[in-house]
Amino acid sequence: MSLFLTICSSALVFNWRLKFIRTLNNFILIKIDETEYKSYVSKPGLVVVDYFATWCGPCNMIAPKLEEFSDQMKDVCFIKVDVDVLPSIADAESVRAMPTFKFFLNGKEVKSVVGANFEIIQQAVLANKP
């Protein structure tokens, strides 16, 4: 039974990621290196970075809420960083738990949230967006 759940869970994450890439305009889910990452977080305005892992239950649970919220916040850039694919970025940003959300305003980190508490993430976006 647990093998079946693991396989189904992986398939759901995979399908979600494909849907995610196709449907969102202001969410960026791509493979990047450290230089490209730095160019994204230093953009003018508010940039929200979601450091996640595909195996992380809370990451997968909050993802649909973030997707919906990002559709409403057209002036905020949302970026997802898979910590297993980009461990050097996770290390450089001192990410130790998933999900971790960091908020960059005009290139400077202004807030960090650890955990999948959507209300706190939403409040941080609304408090820091220009």
PDB file of C-alpha atoms in Angstrom:
ATOM      1  CA  MET A   1       0.000   0.000   0.000  1.00  0.00           C
ATOM      2  CA  SER A   2       2.745   2.514   0.832  1.00  0.00           C
ATOM      3  CA  LEU A   3       4.500   1.813  -2.477  1.00  0.00           C
ATOM      4  CA  PHE A   4       1.231   2.555  -4.298  1.00  0.00           C
ATOM      5  CA  LEU A   5       0.786   5.815  -2.384  1.00  0.00           C
ATOM      6  CA  THR A   6       4.362   6.847  -3.131  1.00  0.00           C
ATOM      7  CA  ILE A   7       3.902   6.199  -6.842  1.00  0.00           C
ATOM      8  CA  CYS A   8       0.570   8.052  -6.912  1.00  0.00           C
ATOM      9  CA  SER A   9       2.036  10.921  -4.941  1.00  0.00           C
ATOM     10  CA  SER A  10       4.954  11.263  -7.364  1.00  0.00           C
ATOM     11  CA  ALA A  11       2.601  11.172 -10.331  1.00  0.00           C
ATOM     12  CA  LEU A  12       0.455  13.915  -8.811  1.00  0.00           C
ATOM     13  CA  VAL A  13       3.465  16.123  -8.183  1.00  0.00           C
ATOM     14  CA  PHE A  14       4.711  15.532 -11.712  1.00  0.00           C
ATOM     15  CA  ASN A  15       1.332  16.381 -13.232  1.00  0.00           C
ATOM     16  CA  TRP A  16       0.985  19.419 -10.998  1.00  0.00           C
ATOM     17  CA  ARG A  17       4.390  20.700 -12.108  1.00  0.00           C
ATOM     18  CA  LEU A  18       3.465  20.336 -15.778  1.00  0.00           C
ATOM     19  CA  LYS A  19       0.174  22.153 -15.240  1.00  0.00           C
ATOM     20  CA  PHE A  20       1.997  24.746 -13.221  1.00  0.00           C
ATOM     21  CA  ILE A  21       4.453  25.509 -16.003  1.00  0.00           C
ATOM     22  CA  ARG A  22       1.699  25.845 -18.615  1.00  0.00           C
ATOM     23  CA  THR A  23      -0.839  27.913 -16.714  1.00  0.00           C
ATOM     24  CA  LEU A  24       0.938  30.604 -14.729  1.00  0.00           C
ATOM     25  CA  ASN A  25       2.210  33.867 -16.113  1.00  0.00           C
ATOM     26  CA  ASN A  26       3.933  35.274 -13.057  1.00  0.00           C
ATOM     27  CA  PHE A  27       5.224  32.042 -11.522  1.00  0.00           C
ATOM     28  CA  ILE A  28       8.609  30.947 -12.789  1.00  0.00           C
ATOM     29  CA  LEU A  29       9.510  27.273 -12.529  1.00  0.00           C
ATOM     30  CA  ILE A  30      12.668  26.674 -14.490  1.00  0.00           C
ATOM     31  CA  LYS A  31      16.097  25.239 -13.983  1.00  0.00           C
ATOM     32  CA  ILE A  32      18.442  28.122 -13.268  1.00  0.00           C
ATOM     33  CA  ASP A  33      21.962  28.583 -12.011  1.00  0.00           C
ATOM     34  CA  GLU A  34      23.102  30.891  -9.217  1.00  0.00           C
ATOM     35  CA  THR A  35      23.733  33.835 -11.554  1.00  0.00           C
ATOM     36  CA  GLU A  36      20.257  33.636 -13.064  1.00  0.00           C
ATOM     37  CA  TYR A  37      18.747  33.222  -9.587  1.00  0.00           C
ATOM     38  CA  LYS A  38      20.469  36.394  -8.409  1.00  0.00           C
ATOM     39  CA  SER A  39      19.122  38.304 -11.409  1.00  0.00           C
ATOM     40  CA  TYR A  40      15.564  37.221 -10.551  1.00  0.00           C
ATOM     41  CA  VAL A  41      15.731  38.141  -6.854  1.00  0.00           C
ATOM     42  CA  SER A  42      17.313  41.509  -7.609  1.00  0.00           C
ATOM     43  CA  LYS A  43      14.450  42.610  -9.875  1.00  0.00           C
ATOM     44  CA  PRO A  44      12.616  45.819  -8.961  1.00  0.00           C
ATOM     45  CA  GLY A  45       9.476  45.289  -6.921  1.00  0.00           C
ATOM     46  CA  LEU A  46       8.546  42.339  -4.742  1.00  0.00           C
ATOM     47  CA  VAL A  47       9.893  38.879  -5.516  1.00  0.00           C
ATOM     48  CA  VAL A  48       8.664  35.900  -3.492  1.00  0.00           C
ATOM     49  CA  VAL A  49      10.852  32.803  -3.591  1.00  0.00           C
ATOM     50  CA  ASP A  50       9.353  29.452  -2.600  1.00  0.00           C
ATOM     51  CA  TYR A  51      12.117  26.987  -1.679  1.00  0.00           C
ATOM     52  CA  PHE A  52      10.460  23.588  -1.949  1.00  0.00           C
ATOM     53  CA  ALA A  53      11.083  19.885  -2.499  1.00  0.00           C
ATOM     54  CA  THR A  54       8.910  17.552  -4.555  1.00  0.00           C
ATOM     55  CA  TRP A  55       8.809  15.044  -1.682  1.00  0.00           C
ATOM     56  CA  CYS A  56       7.664  17.683   0.849  1.00  0.00           C
ATOM     57  CA  GLY A  57       4.022  17.175   1.877  1.00  0.00           C
ATOM     58  CA  PRO A  58       3.431  20.725   3.177  1.00  0.00           C
ATOM     59  CA  CYS A  59       5.032  22.133  -0.004  1.00  0.00           C
ATOM     60  CA  ASN A  60       2.583  20.176  -2.143  1.00  0.00           C
ATOM     61  CA  MET A  61      -0.366  21.129   0.064  1.00  0.00           C
ATOM     62  CA  ILE A  62       0.250  24.884  -0.135  1.00  0.00           C
ATOM     63  CA  ALA A  63       1.117  24.945  -3.851  1.00  0.00           C
ATOM     64  CA  PRO A  64      -2.472  25.300  -5.172  1.00  0.00           C
ATOM     65  CA  LYS A  65      -3.176  28.204  -2.793  1.00  0.00           C
ATOM     66  CA  LEU A  66       0.014  29.937  -3.935  1.00  0.00           C
ATOM     67  CA  GLU A  67      -0.928  29.371  -7.558  1.00  0.00           C
ATOM     68  CA  GLU A  68      -4.321  30.980  -7.022  1.00  0.00           C
ATOM     69  CA  PHE A  69      -2.834  33.840  -4.997  1.00  0.00           C
ATOM     70  CA  SER A  70      -0.181  34.529  -7.637  1.00  0.00           C
ATOM     71  CA  ASP A  71      -2.925  34.942 -10.233  1.00  0.00           C
ATOM     72  CA  GLN A  72      -4.341  37.760  -8.090  1.00  0.00           C
ATOM     73  CA  MET A  73      -0.962  39.436  -7.468  1.00  0.00           C
ATOM     74  CA  LYS A  74       0.072  40.344 -11.013  1.00  0.00           C
ATOM     75  CA  ASP A  75       2.618  42.926  -9.810  1.00  0.00           C
ATOM     76  CA  VAL A  76       4.509  40.401  -7.648  1.00  0.00           C
ATOM     77  CA  CYS A  77       7.034  37.955  -9.101  1.00  0.00           C
ATOM     78  CA  PHE A  78       6.833  34.435  -7.636  1.00  0.00           C
ATOM     79  CA  ILE A  79       9.744  32.027  -8.114  1.00  0.00           C
ATOM     80  CA  LYS A  80       9.976  28.377  -7.090  1.00  0.00           C
ATOM     81  CA  VAL A  81      13.365  26.830  -6.318  1.00  0.00           C
ATOM     82  CA  ASP A  82      13.554  23.047  -5.987  1.00  0.00           C
ATOM     83  CA  VAL A  83      16.174  22.606  -3.255  1.00  0.00           C
ATOM     84  CA  ASP A  84      17.079  19.115  -4.484  1.00  0.00           C
ATOM     85  CA  VAL A  85      17.836  20.418  -7.978  1.00  0.00           C
ATOM     86  CA  LEU A  86      19.570  23.613  -6.790  1.00  0.00           C
ATOM     87  CA  PRO A  87      21.196  22.762  -3.439  1.00  0.00           C
ATOM     88  CA  SER A  88      23.835  25.485  -3.836  1.00  0.00           C
ATOM     89  CA  ILE A  89      21.124  28.161  -3.850  1.00  0.00           C
ATOM     90  CA  ALA A  90      19.397  26.603  -0.835  1.00  0.00           C
ATOM     91  CA  ASP A  91      22.729  26.555   1.019  1.00  0.00           C
ATOM     92  CA  ALA A  92      23.577  30.136   0.041  1.00  0.00           C
ATOM     93  CA  GLU A  93      20.167  31.295   1.295  1.00  0.00           C
ATOM     94  CA  SER A  94      20.453  29.209   4.512  1.00  0.00           C
ATOM     95  CA  VAL A  95      17.318  27.216   3.708  1.00  0.00           C
ATOM     96  CA  ARG A  96      17.116  24.386   6.248  1.00  0.00           C
ATOM     97  CA  ALA A  97      13.420  23.437   6.121  1.00  0.00           C
ATOM     98  CA  MET A  98      10.798  23.245   3.425  1.00  0.00           C
ATOM     99  CA  PRO A  99       8.857  25.105   2.516  1.00  0.00           C
ATOM    100  CA  THR A 100      10.738  28.322   3.154  1.00  0.00           C
ATOM    101  CA  PHE A 101       9.581  31.567   1.600  1.00  0.00           C
ATOM    102  CA  LYS A 102      11.824  34.592   1.211  1.00  0.00           C
ATOM    103  CA  PHE A 103      10.599  38.014   0.209  1.00  0.00           C
ATOM    104  CA  PHE A 104      12.913  40.341  -1.708  1.00  0.00           C
ATOM    105  CA  LEU A 105      11.970  43.977  -2.236  1.00  0.00           C
ATOM    106  CA  ASN A 106      14.114  45.702  -4.861  1.00  0.00           C
ATOM    107  CA  GLY A 107      16.814  43.069  -4.375  1.00  0.00           C
ATOM    108  CA  LYS A 108      16.944  43.129  -0.565  1.00  0.00           C
ATOM    109  CA  GLU A 109      15.527  40.394   1.641  1.00  0.00           C
ATOM    110  CA  VAL A 110      12.767  41.899   3.777  1.00  0.00           C
ATOM    111  CA  LYS A 111      11.070  38.815   5.223  1.00  0.00           C
ATOM    112  CA  SER A 112      11.435  35.067   5.605  1.00  0.00           C
ATOM    113  CA  VAL A 113       8.708  32.558   6.470  1.00  0.00           C
ATOM    114  CA  VAL A 114       9.341  28.904   7.277  1.00  0.00           C
ATOM    115  CA  GLY A 115       6.372  26.588   6.946  1.00  0.00           C
ATOM    116  CA  ALA A 116       3.199  26.280   4.922  1.00  0.00           C
ATOM    117  CA  ASN A 117       1.097  28.901   6.700  1.00  0.00           C
ATOM    118  CA  PHE A 118      -0.711  30.579   3.819  1.00  0.00           C
ATOM    119  CA  GLU A 119      -2.147  33.414   5.913  1.00  0.00           C
ATOM    120  CA  ILE A 120       1.319  34.519   7.066  1.00  0.00           C
ATOM    121  CA  ILE A 121       2.659  34.327   3.506  1.00  0.00           C
ATOM    122  CA  GLN A 122      -0.298  36.330   2.211  1.00  0.00           C
ATOM    123  CA  GLN A 123       0.173  38.973   4.924  1.00  0.00           C
ATOM    124  CA  ALA A 124       3.884  39.248   4.096  1.00  0.00           C
ATOM    125  CA  VAL A 125       3.122  39.786   0.405  1.00  0.00           C
ATOM    126  CA  LEU A 126       0.471  42.408   1.102  1.00  0.00           C
ATOM    127  CA  ALA A 127       2.678  44.217   3.643  1.00  0.00           C
ATOM    128  CA  ASN A 128       5.705  44.375   1.328  1.00  0.00           C
ATOM    129  CA  LYS A 129       4.323  44.860  -2.158  1.00  0.00           C
ATOM    130  CA  PRO A 130       5.034  48.300  -3.592  1.00  0.00           C
TER     131      PRO A 130
END
